[in-house]
Coordinates of C-alpha atoms (C1' of nucleotides) in Angstrom, one line a residue:
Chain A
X1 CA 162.1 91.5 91.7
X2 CA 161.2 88.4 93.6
X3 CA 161.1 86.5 89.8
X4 CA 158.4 83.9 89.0
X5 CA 160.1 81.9 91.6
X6 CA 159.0 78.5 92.3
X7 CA 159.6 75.2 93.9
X8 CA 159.6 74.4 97.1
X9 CA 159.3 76.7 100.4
X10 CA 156.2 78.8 99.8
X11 CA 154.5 80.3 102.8
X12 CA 151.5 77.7 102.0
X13 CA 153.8 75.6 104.2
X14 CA 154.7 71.6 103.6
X15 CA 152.3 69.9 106.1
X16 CA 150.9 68.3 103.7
X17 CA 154.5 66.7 102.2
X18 CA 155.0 65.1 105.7
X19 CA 152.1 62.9 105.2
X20 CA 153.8 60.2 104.7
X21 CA 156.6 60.7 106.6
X22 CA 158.4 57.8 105.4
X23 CA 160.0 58.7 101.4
X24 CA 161.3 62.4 102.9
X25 CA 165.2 62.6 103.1
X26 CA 165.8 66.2 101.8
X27 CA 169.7 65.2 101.2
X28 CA 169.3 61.4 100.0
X29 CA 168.7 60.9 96.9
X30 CA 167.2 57.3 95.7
X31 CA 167.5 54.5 93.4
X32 CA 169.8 54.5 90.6
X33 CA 168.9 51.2 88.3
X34 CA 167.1 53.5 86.6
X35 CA 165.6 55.9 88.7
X36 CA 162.9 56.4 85.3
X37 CA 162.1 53.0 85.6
X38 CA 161.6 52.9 89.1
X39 CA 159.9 55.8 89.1
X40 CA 157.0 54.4 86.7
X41 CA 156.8 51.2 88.8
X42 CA 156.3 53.6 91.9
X43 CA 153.3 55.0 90.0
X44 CA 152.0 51.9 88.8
X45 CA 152.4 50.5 92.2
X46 CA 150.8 52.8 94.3
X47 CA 148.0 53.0 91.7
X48 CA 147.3 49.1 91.8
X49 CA 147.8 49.1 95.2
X50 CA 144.6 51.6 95.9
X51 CA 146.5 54.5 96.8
X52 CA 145.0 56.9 94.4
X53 CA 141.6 55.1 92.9
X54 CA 140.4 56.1 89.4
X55 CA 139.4 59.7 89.4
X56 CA 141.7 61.1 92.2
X57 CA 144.2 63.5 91.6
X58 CA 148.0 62.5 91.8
X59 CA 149.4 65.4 94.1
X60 CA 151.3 68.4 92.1
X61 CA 154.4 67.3 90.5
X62 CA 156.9 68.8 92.6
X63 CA 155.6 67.2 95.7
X64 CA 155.7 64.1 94.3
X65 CA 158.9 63.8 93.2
X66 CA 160.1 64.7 96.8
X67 CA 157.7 61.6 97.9
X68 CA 159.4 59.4 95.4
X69 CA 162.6 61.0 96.1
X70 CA 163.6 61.7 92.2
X71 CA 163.7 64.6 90.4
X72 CA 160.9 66.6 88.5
X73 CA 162.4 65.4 85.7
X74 CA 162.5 62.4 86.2
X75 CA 159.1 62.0 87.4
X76 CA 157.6 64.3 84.4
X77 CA 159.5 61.4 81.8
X78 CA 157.6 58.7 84.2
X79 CA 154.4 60.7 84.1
X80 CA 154.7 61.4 80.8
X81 CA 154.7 57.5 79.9
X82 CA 151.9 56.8 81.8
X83 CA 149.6 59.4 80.1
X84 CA 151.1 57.9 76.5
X85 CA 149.5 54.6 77.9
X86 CA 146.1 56.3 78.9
X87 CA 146.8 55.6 82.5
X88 CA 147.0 58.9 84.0
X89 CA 145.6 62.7 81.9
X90 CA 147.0 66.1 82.8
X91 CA 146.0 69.2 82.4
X92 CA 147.8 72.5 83.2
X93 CA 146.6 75.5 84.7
X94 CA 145.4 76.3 88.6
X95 CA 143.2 73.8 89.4
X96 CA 145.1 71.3 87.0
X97 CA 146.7 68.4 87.9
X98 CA 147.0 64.7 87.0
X99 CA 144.6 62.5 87.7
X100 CA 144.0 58.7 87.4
X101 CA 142.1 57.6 84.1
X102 CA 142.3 53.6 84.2
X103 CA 144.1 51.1 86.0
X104 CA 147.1 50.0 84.7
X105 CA 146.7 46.8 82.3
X106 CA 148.6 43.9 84.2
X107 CA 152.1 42.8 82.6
X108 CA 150.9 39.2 81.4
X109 CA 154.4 39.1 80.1
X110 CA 157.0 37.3 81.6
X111 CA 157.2 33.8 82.4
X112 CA 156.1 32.4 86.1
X113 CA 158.6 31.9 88.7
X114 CA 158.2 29.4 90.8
X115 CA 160.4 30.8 93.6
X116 CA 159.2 34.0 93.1
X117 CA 155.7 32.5 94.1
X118 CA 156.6 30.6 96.8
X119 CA 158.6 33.3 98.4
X120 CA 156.1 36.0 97.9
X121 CA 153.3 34.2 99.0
X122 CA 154.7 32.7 102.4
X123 CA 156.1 36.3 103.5
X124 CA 152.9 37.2 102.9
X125 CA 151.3 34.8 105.5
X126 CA 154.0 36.0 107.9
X127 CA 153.1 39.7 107.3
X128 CA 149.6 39.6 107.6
X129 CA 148.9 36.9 110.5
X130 CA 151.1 39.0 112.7
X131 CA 149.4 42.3 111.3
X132 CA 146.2 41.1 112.1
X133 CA 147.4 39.8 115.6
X134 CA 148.7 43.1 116.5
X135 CA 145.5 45.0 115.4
X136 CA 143.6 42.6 117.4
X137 CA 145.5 43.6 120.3
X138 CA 145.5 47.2 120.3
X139 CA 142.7 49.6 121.3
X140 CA 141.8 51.3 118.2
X141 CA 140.7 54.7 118.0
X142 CA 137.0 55.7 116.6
X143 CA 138.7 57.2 113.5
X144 CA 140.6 53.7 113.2
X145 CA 137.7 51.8 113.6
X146 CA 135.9 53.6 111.2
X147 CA 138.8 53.5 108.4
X148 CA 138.9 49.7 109.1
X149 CA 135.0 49.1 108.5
X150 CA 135.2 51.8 105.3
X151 CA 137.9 49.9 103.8
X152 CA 136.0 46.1 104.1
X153 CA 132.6 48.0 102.7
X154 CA 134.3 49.1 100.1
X155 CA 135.0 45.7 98.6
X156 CA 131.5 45.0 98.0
X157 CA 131.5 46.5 95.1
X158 CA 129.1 45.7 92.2
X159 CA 131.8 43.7 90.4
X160 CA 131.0 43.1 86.6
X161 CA 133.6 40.6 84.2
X162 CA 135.3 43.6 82.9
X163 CA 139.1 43.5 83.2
X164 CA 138.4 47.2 84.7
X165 CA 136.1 46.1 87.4
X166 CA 138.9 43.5 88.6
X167 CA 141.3 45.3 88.9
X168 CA 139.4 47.7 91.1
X169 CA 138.7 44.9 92.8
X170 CA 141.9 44.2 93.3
X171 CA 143.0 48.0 94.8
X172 CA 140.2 47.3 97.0
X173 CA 141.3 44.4 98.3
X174 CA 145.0 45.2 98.5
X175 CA 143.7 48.8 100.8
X176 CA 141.7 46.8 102.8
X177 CA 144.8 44.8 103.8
X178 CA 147.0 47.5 103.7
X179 CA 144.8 50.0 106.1
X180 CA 144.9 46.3 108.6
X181 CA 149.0 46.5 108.4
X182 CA 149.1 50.3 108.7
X183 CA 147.1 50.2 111.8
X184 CA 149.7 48.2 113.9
X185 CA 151.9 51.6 113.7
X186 CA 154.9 49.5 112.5
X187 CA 155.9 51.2 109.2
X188 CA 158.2 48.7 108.1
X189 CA 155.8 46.5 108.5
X190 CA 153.6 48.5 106.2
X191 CA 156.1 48.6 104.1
X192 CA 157.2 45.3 103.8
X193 CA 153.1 44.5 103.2
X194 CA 152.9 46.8 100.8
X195 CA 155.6 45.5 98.5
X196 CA 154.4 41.8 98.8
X197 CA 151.5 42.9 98.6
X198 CA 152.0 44.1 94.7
X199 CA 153.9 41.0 94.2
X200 CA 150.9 39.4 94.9
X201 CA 149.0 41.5 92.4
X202 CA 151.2 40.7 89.9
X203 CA 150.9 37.1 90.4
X204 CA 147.0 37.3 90.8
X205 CA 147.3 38.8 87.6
X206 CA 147.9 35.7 85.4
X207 CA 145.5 33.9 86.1
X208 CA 142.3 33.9 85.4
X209 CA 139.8 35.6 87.3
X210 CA 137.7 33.5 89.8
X211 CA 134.1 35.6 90.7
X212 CA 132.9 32.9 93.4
X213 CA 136.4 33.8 95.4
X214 CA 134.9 37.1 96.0
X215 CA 132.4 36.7 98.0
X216 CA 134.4 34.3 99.7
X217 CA 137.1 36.6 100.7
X218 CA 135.0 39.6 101.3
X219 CA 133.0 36.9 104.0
X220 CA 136.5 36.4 105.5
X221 CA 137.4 39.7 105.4
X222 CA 134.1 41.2 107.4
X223 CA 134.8 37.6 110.1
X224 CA 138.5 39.5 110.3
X225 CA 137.4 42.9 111.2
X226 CA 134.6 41.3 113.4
X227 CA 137.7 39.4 115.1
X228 CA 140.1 42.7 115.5
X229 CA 137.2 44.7 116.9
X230 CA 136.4 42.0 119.1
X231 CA 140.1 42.1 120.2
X232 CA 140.4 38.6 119.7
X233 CA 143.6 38.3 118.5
X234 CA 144.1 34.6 118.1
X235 CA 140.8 34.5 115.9
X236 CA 141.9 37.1 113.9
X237 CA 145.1 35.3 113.5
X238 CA 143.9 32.6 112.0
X239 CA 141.2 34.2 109.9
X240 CA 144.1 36.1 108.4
X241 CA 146.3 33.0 108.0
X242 CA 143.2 31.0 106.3
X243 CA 142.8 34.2 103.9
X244 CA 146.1 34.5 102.6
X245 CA 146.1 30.6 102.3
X246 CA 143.6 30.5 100.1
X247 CA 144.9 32.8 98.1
X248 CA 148.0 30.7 98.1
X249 CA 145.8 27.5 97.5
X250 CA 144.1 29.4 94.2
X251 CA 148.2 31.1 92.9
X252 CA 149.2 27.4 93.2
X253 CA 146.9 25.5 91.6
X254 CA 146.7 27.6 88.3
X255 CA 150.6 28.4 88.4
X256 CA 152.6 25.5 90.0
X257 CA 151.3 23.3 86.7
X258 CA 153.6 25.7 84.9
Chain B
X1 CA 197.5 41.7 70.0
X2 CA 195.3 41.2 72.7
X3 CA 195.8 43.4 74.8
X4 CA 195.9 43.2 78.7
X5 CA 192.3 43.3 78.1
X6 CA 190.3 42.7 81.5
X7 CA 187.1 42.5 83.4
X8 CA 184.6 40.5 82.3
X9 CA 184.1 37.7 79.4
X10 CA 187.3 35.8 79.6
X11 CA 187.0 32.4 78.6
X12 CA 187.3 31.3 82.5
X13 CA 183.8 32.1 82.4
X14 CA 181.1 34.0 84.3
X15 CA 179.4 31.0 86.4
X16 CA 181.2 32.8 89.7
X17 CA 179.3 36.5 89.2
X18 CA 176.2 34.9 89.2
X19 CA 176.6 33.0 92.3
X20 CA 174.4 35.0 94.2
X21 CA 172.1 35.4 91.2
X22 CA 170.8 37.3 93.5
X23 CA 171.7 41.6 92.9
X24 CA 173.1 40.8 89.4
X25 CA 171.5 42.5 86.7
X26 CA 173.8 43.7 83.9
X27 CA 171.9 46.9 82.4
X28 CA 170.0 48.3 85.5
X29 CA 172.4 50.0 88.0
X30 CA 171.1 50.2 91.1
X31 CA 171.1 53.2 94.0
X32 CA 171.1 57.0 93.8
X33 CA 171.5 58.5 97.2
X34 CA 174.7 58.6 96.8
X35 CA 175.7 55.5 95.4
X36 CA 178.9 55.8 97.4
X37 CA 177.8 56.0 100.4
X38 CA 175.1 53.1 99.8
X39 CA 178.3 51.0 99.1
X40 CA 180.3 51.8 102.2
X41 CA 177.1 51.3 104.4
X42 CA 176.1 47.8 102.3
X43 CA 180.1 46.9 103.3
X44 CA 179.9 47.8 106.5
X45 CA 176.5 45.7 107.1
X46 CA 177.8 42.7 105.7
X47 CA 181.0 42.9 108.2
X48 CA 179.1 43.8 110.9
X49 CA 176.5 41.1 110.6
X50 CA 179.3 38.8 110.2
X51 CA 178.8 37.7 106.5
X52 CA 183.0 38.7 106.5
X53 CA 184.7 37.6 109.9
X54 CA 187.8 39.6 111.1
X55 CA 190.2 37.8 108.7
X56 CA 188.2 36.9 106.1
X57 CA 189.2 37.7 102.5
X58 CA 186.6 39.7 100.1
X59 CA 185.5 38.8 96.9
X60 CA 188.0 40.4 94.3
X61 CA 186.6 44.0 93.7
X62 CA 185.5 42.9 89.9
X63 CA 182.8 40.5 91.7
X64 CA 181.7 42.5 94.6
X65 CA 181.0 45.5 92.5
X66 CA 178.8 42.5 90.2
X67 CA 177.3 41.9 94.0
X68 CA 176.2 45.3 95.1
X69 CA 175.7 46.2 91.6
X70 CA 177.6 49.3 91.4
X71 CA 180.9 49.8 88.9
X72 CA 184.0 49.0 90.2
X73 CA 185.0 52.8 90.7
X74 CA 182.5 53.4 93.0
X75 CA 183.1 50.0 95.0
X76 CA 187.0 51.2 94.7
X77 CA 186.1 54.5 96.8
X78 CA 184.1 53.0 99.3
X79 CA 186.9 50.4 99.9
X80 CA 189.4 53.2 100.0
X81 CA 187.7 55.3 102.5
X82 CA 187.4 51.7 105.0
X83 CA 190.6 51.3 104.4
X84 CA 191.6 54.7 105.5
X85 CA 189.5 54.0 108.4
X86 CA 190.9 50.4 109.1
X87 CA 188.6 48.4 108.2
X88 CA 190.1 46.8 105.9
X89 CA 193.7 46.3 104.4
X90 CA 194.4 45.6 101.1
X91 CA 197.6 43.9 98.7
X92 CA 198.1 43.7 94.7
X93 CA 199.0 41.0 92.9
X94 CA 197.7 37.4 92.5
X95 CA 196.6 36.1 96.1
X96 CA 196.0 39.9 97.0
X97 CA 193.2 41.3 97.8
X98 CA 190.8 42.6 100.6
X99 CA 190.8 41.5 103.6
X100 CA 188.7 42.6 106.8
X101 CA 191.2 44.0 109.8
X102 CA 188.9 45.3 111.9
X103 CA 185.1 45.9 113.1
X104 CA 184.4 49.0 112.0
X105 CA 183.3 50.9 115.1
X106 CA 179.8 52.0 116.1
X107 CA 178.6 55.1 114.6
X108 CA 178.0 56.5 118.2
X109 CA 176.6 59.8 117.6
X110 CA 172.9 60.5 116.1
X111 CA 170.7 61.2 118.5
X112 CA 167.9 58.5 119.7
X113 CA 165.1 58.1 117.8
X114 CA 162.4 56.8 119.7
X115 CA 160.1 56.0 116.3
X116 CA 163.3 54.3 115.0
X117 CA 163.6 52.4 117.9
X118 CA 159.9 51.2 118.2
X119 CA 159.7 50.5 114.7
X120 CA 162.6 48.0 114.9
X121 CA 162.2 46.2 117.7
X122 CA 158.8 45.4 117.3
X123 CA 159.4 44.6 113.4
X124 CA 162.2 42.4 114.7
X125 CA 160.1 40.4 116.8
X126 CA 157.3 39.7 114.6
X127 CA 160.1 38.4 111.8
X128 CA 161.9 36.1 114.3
X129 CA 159.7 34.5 115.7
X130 CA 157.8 33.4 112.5
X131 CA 161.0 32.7 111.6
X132 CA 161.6 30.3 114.1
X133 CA 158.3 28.6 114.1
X134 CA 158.9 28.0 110.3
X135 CA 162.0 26.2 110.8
X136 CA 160.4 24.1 113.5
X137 CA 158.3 23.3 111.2
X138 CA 160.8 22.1 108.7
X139 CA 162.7 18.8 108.6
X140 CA 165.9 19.6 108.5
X141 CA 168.5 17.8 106.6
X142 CA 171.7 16.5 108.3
X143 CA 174.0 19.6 106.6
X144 CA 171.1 22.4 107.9
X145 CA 171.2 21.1 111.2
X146 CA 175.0 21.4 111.8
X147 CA 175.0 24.8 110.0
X148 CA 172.3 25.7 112.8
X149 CA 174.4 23.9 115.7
X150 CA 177.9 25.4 114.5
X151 CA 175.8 28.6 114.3
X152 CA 174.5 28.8 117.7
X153 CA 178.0 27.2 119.4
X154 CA 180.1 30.4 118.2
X155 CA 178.4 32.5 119.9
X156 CA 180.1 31.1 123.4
X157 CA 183.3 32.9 122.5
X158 CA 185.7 33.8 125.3
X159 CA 184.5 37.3 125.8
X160 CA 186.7 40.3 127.6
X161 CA 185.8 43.7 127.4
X162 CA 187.0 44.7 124.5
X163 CA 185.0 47.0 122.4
X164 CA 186.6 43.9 119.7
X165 CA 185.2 41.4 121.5
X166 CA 182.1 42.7 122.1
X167 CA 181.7 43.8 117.8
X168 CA 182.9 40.5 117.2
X169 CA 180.2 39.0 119.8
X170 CA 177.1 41.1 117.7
X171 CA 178.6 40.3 114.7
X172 CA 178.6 36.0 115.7
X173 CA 175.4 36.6 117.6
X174 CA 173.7 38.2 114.1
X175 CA 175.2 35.6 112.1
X176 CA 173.0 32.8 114.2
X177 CA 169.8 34.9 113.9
X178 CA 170.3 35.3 110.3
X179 CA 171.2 31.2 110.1
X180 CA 167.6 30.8 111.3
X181 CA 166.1 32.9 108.7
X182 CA 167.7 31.3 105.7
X183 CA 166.5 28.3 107.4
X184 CA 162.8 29.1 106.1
X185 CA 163.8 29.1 102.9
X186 CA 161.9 32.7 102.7
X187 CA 164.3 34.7 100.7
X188 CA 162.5 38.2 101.4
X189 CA 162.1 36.7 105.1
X190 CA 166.1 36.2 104.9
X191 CA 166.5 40.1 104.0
X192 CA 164.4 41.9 106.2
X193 CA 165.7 39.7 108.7
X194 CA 169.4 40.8 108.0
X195 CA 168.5 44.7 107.6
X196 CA 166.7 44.9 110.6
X197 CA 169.1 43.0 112.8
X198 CA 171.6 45.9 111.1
X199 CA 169.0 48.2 112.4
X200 CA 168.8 46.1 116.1
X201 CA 172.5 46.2 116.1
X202 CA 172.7 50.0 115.6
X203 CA 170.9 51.2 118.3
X204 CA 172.8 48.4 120.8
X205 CA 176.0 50.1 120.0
X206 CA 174.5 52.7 121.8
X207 CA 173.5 51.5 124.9
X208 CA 176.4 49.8 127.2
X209 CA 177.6 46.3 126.9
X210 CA 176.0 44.1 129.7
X211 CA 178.3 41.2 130.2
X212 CA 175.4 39.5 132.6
X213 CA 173.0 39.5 129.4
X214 CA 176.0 37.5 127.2
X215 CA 175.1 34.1 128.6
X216 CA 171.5 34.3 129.5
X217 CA 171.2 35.3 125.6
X218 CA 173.2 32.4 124.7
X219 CA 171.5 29.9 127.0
X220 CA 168.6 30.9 125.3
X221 CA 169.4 30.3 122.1
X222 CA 170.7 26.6 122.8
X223 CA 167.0 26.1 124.2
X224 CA 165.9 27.9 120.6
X225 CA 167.8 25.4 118.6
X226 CA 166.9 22.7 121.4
X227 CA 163.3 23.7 120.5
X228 CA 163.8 23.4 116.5
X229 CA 165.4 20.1 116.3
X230 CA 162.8 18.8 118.2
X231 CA 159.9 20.3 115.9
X232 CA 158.4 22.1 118.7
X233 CA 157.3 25.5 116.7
X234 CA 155.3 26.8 119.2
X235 CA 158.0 26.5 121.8
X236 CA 160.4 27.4 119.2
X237 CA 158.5 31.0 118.8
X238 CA 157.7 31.4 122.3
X239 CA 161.5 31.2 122.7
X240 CA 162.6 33.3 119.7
X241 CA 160.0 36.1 121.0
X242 CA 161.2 35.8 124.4
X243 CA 164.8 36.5 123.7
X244 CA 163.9 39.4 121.0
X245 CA 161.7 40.6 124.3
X246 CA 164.6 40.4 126.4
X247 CA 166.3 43.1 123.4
X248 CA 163.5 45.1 123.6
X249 CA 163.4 46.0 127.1
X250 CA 167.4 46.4 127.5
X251 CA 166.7 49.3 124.8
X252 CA 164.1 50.4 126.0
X253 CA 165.3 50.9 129.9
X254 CA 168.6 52.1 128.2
X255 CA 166.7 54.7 125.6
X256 CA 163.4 55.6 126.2
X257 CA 165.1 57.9 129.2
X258 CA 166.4 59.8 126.2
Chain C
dG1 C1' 214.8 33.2 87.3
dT2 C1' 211.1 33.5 83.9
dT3 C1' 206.4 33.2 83.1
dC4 C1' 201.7 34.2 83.8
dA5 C1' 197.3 34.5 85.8
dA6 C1' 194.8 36.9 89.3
dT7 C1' 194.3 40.9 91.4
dG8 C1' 194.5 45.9 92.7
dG9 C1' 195.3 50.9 90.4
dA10 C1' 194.1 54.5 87.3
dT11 C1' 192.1 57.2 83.4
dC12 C1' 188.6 59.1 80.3
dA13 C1' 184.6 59.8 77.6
dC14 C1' 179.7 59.3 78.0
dA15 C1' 175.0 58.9 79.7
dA16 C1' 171.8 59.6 83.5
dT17 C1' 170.0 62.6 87.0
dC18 C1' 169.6 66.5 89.5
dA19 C1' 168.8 71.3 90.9
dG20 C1' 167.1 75.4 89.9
dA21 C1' 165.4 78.9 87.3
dC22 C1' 162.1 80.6 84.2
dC23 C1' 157.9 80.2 80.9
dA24 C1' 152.9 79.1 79.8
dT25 C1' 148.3 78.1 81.0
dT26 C1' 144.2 78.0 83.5
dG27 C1' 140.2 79.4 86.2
dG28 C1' 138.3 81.4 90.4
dC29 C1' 138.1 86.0 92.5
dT30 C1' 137.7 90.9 92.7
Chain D
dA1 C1' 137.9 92.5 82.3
dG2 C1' 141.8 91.9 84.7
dC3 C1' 144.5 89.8 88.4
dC4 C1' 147.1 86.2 90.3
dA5 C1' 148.2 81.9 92.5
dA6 C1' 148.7 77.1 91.5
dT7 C1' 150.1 74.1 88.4
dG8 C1' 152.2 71.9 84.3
dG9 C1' 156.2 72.7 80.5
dT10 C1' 161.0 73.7 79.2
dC11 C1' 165.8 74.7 79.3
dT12 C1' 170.7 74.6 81.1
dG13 C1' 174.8 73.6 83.8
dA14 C1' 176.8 70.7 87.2
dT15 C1' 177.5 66.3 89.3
dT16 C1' 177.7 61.5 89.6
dG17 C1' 178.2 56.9 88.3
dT18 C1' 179.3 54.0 84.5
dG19 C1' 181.8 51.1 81.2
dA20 C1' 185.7 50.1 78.9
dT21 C1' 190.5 50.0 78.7
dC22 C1' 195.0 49.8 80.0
dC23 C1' 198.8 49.6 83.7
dA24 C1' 201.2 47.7 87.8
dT25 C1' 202.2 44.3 91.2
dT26 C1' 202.6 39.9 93.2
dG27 C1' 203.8 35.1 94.1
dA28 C1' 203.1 30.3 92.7
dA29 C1' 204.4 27.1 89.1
dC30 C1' 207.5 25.8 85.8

DNA sequence: GTTCAATGGATCACAATCAGACCATTGGCT
DNA sequence: AGCCAATGGTCTGATTGTGATCCATTGAAC
């Protein structure tokens, strides 16, 4: 009796699913445009964006698709594209899984938009001055503290000219900021970081890579977390305001002269 | 020969679908969930925020399907069901159309969810008052700063009890926040903005109408606009935090005691 | 009163997704 | 060597939303 079975409600429990907490929605479905579409960006997305570094293992398929909120299917024609493109490899079996390969080349496609800069970039400022403000103003756990400090070492990474090594620069960088929003405990304020954040990215992406910048930003980025744990909001403020400016400063020069 | 033939390329031209330029986007649809009930709530939003006054005509359904990007079968149900509901009334022929009759009423029911409420309130405040320092910041032109005046001045409406007056007063009262964010020129700004005042606006409609607040709130947004003509931004934020404070604690008294 | 353009009303075939079941493979464990 | 649980691979039927036409109604303009 009790067939093969599968999907869903095992003993093993879902614990795990409600990590997130935020895709769920058993009923809801998602986006329609198409969903296969989305679904890939979602990937691609969450893999620029440091979610799941080179090496790590995507979770299994069927919890995924309930984190995206599409269907297997839909997710296995998504996954399926990105293993065609050599970002992701799979391999069946217990103990299988997909796991990251490379980061996903940046779409040096399409043309710049000027609007699309401007907008993304001064959100931007207004997410992440107030993120840092809030940080600075809350009493952070140790386990906080210590995901704060893990996520600035991390950027000093031994960074070759490789398109590679920049771009894992760039996850770097994006989790660093990301851990700073997720730590006010506003999830749409994660969220809404999260998704400029990768417009960012994109932007970042087409022009050409600056090395000095780096040392730079990972200097701010250590003043910031000095400035949070010293709960000094304002500072932190304007370190974070000064950071994203620069950046802004840098998208500008290169893209603004069309 | 030519048959009735309808939607779309007629000579008359297209230049009023793309108005918005904003949703359009012939090949990729848009939601899943269930696209229907995305459309009703997307409706509803717009009347509630006040985007469509009681009175107001909608775009004909061939363009506000282009708008929320679903087909006009899907818009045509939605539209049916607020009709039913009496929302809206609608007449054939030329000069027909949709027009709004009603504000829909508050979907009183769902239980208080505390995250829900935290998550807004404090996502609202960071978004309005950069959005108000911004617009300090700006130099108005001569057209901006009557929108802004007109804006604010609706909101002293003769107010009675109604459960009309008090819809229409949220719905005039969102319509001046959401003046302020377009103000920045911050498109993504502009939309958060607008789905979390939907989200704000929610979770009033569950608390009871306090007539004593109605002119304290107003008086506080005269000082608000008071504050951005003058190209005070700090004051301007100050204010603008100050009155999405005042928000916060009414819901909080009102729903933190479950 | 006839005309006609704008607008809502309705139908149908087709493509996209989904949901769920079942199959196939793998590697640690006994 | 064999078992078996976790994981990817595949198939099928149902549902949903779309896109494209065509029909029906209305009221201003002529």
């Amino acid at each position: 009796m009790d067939r093969n079975d599968d999907d869903g409600s095992r003993e093993s429990g879902r614990e795990d699913t409600g990590s997130g907490a935020e895709a769920a929605g058993r009923p809801p479905r998602l986006r329609g445009g198409n969903v296969f579409e989305h679904t890939i960006a979602e990937l691609l997305r969450a893999i620029r964006l440091g979610k799941y570094l080179v090496g790590d293992k995507l979770p299994p398929e069927r919890e995924l698709a309930a984190q995206i909120n599409v269907s297997r299917a839909t997710l296995r024609q998504a996954l399926s594209e990105l293993q065609i493109a050599g970002v992701v490899s799979v391999r069946r079996g217990r103990y299988g899984g997909t796991v990251v390969t490379a980061l996903p080349s940046a779409d040096t496609d399409a043309g710049i938009d000027l609007g699309e800069l401007d907008d993304a970039v001064r959100f931007r400022l207004i997410l992440e001055t107030a993120a840092a403000r809030i940080v600075a103003g809350r009493d952070l756990s140790e386990a906080e503290r210590e995901t704060l400090v893990a996520a600035e070492q991390r950027c000093w990474m031994p960074l070759g000219s490789s398109a590679e090594d920049i771009e894992q620069f760039r996850a770097l960088d994006a989790r660093f900021h990301l851990t700073i929003a997720e730590l006010t405990g506003i999830p749409s304020l994660t969220q809404a970081a999260a998704t400029t954040r990768d417009r960012i990215n994109a932007l970042l992406d087409r022009i050409p890579f600056i090395h000095t910048n780096v040392e730079h930003s990972c200097a701010q980025h250590a003043r910031l977390v000095e400035a949070i744990l010293d709960h000094d909001a304002e500072a932190a403020a304007t370190l974070a305001a000064q950071h994203a400016e620069g950046t802004e400063q840098l998208l500008r020069g290169f893209l603004e002269g069309k």
